[in-house]
Short mmCIF file of C-alpha atoms in Angstrom, two decimals:
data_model
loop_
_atom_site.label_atom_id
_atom_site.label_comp_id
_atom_site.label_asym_id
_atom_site.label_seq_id
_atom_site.Cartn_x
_atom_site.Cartn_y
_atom_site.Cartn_z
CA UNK A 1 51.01 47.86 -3.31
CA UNK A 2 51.61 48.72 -6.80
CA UNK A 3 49.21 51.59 -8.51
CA UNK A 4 47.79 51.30 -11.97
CA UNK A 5 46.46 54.17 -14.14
CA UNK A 6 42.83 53.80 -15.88
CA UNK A 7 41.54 56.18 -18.57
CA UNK A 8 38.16 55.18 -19.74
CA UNK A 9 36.36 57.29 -22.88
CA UNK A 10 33.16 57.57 -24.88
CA UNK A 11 33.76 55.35 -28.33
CA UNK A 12 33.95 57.29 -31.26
CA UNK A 13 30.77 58.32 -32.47
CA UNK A 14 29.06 57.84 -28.78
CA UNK A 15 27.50 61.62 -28.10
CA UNK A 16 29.10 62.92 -25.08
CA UNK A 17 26.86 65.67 -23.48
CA UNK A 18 29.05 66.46 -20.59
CA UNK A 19 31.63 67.44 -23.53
CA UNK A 20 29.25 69.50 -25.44
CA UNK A 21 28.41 71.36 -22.40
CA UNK A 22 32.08 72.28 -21.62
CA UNK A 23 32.70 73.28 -24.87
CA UNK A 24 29.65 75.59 -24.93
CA UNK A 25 30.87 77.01 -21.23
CA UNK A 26 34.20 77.89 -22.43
CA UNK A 27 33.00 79.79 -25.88
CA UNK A 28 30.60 81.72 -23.56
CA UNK A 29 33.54 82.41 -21.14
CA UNK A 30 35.38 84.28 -24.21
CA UNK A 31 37.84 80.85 -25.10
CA UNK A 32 37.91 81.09 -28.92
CA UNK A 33 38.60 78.20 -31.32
CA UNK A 34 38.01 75.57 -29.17
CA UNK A 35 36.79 72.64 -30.98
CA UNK A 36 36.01 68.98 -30.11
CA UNK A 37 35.80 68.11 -26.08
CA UNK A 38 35.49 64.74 -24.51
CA UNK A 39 35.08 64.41 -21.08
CA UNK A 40 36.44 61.16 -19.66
CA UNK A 41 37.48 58.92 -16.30
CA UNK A 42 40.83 58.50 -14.78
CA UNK A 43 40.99 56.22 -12.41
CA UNK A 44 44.51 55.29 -9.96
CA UNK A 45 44.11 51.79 -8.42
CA UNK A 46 46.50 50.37 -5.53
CA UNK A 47 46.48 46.46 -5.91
CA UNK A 48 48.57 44.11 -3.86
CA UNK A 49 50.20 42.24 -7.20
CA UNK A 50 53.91 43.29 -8.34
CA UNK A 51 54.50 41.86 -11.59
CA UNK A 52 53.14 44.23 -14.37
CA UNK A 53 51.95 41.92 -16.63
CA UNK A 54 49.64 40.39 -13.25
CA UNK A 55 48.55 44.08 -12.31
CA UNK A 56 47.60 44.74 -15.94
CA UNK A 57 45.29 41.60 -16.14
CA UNK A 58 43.49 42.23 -12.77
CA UNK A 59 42.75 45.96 -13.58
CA UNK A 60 41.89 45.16 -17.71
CA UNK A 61 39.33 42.66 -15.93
CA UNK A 62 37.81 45.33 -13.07
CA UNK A 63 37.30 47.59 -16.44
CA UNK A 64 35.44 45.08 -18.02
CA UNK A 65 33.32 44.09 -15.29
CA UNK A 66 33.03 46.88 -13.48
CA UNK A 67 34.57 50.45 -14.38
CA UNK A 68 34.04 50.64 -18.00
CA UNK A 69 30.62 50.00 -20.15
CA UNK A 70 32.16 48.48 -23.02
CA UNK A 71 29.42 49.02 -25.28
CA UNK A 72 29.94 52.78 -25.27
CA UNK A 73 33.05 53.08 -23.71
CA UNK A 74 36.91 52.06 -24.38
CA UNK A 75 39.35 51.74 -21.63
CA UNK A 76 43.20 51.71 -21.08
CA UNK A 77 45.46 50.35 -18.36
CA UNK A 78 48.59 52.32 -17.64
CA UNK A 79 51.26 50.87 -15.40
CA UNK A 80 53.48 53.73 -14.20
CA UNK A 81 57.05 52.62 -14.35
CA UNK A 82 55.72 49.40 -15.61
CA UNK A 83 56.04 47.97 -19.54
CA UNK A 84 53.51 50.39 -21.16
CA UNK A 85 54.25 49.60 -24.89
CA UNK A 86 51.52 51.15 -26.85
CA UNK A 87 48.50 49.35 -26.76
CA UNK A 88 45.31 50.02 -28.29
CA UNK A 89 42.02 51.01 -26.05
CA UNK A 90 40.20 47.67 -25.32
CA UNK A 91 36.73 47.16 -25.08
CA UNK A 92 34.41 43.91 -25.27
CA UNK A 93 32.17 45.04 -27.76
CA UNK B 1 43.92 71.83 -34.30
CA UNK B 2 45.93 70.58 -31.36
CA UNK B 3 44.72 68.22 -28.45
CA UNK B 4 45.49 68.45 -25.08
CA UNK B 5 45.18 65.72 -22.37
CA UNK B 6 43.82 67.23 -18.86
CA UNK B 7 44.04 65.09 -16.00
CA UNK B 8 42.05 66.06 -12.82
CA UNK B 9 42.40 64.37 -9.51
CA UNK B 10 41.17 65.28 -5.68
CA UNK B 11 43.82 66.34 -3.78
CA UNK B 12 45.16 64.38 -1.20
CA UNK B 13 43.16 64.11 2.23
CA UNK B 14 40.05 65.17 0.26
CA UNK B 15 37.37 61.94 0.82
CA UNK B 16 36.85 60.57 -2.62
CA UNK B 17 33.70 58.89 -2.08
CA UNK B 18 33.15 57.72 -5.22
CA UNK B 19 36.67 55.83 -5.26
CA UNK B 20 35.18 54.33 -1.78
CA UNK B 21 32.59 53.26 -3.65
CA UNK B 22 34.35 51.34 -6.46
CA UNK B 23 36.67 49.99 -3.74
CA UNK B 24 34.02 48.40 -1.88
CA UNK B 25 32.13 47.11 -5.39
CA UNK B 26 35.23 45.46 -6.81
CA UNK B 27 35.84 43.67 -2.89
CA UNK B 28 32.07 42.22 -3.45
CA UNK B 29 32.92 41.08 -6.95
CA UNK B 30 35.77 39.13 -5.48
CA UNK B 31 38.70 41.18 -6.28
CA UNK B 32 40.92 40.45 -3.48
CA UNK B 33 43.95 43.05 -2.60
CA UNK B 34 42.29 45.94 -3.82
CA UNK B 35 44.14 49.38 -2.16
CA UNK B 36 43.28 53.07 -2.25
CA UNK B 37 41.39 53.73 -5.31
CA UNK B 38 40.49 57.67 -6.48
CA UNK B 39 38.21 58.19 -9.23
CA UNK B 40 39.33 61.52 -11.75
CA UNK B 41 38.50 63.38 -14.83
CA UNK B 42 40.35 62.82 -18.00
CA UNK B 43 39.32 65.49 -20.68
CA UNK B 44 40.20 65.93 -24.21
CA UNK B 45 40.20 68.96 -25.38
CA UNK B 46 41.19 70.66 -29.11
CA UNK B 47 42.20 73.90 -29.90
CA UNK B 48 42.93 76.35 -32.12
CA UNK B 49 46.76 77.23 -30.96
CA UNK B 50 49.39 75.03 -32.17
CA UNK B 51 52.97 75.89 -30.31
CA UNK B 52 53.09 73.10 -27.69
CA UNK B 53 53.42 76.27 -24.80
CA UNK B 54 50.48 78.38 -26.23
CA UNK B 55 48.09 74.95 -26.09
CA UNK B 56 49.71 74.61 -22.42
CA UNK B 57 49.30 78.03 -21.16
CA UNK B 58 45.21 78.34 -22.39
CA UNK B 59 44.40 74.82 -21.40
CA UNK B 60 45.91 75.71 -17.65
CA UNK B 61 43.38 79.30 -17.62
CA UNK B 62 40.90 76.69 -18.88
CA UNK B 63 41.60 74.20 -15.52
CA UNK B 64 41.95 77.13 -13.31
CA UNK B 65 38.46 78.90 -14.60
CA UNK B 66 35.88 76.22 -15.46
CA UNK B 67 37.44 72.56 -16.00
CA UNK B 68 38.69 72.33 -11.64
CA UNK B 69 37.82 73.14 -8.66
CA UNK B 70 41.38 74.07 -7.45
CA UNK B 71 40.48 74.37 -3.81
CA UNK B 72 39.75 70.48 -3.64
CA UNK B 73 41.23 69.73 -6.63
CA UNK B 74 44.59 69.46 -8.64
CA UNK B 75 45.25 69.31 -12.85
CA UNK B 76 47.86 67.95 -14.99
CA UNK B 77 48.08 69.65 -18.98
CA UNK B 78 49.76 67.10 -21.34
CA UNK B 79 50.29 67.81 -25.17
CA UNK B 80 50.40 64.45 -26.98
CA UNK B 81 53.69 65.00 -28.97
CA UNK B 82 54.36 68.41 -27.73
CA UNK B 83 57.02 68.93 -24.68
CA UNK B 84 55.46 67.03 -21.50
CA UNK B 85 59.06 67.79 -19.38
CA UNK B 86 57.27 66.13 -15.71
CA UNK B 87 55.57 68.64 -14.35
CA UNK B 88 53.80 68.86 -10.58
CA UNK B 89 50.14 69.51 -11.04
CA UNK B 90 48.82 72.46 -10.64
CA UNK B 91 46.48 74.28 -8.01
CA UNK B 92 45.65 77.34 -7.42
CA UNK B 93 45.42 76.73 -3.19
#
């Protein structure tokens, strides 16, 4: 079983409530200069593929069918010890 | 302003539910193989501080008083670009 690492996000320019509301809570619990928070998923997945380039595919197609909405949302697959040259956040839209 | 990268994930032997939940979705969308899979928070967060331990040391009080519940639950602080030596997450159980 090999684990892969998901981090899924609002798009830029998608309102994020949760975010606003955290930032609110820790101004009125006395944090000062806090600016922008988002409030995301992270998501570990065990899958029974070995080859990184296989696990990446399966779990880059679970996001887009299932874990992510890619109209408001961007994703990105991490494979811990895996290749994990920088890639940019994919979404379908 | 600096960002910080919180990552917050059950601990183990705490029932995820909603990680049962995505398990058994992605098994009737015909992903075969799928293992364990826990479902976290991944939180952005700016602030005013800029020495990579300052940003460190008020995003943890953040984590320990608002952002997780550190009897169930367990947070990594990362500073994109700042020094991110491994370090075990954090609880305060």
């Amino acid at each position: 079983m090999a684990k892969a690492h998901v981090y899924i996000t609002y798009k830029n320019g998608v309102l994020d409530p949760q975010g606003e509301a955290v930032k609110d809570a820790l101004s009125s619990l006395g944090f000062q200069g806090v600016g922008d928070v988002r409030v995301g998923k992270y998501i570990e997945i065990e899958v029974e593929k070995s080859a990184p380039d296989e696990i990446r595919g399966e779990v880059e197609k679970m996001c887009q069918e299932l874990l992510a909405n890619p109209v408001i949302e961007d994703f990105r697959v991490e494979i811990p010890n895996g290749n994990n040259n920088p890639q940019p956040p994919k979404s379908e839209a």
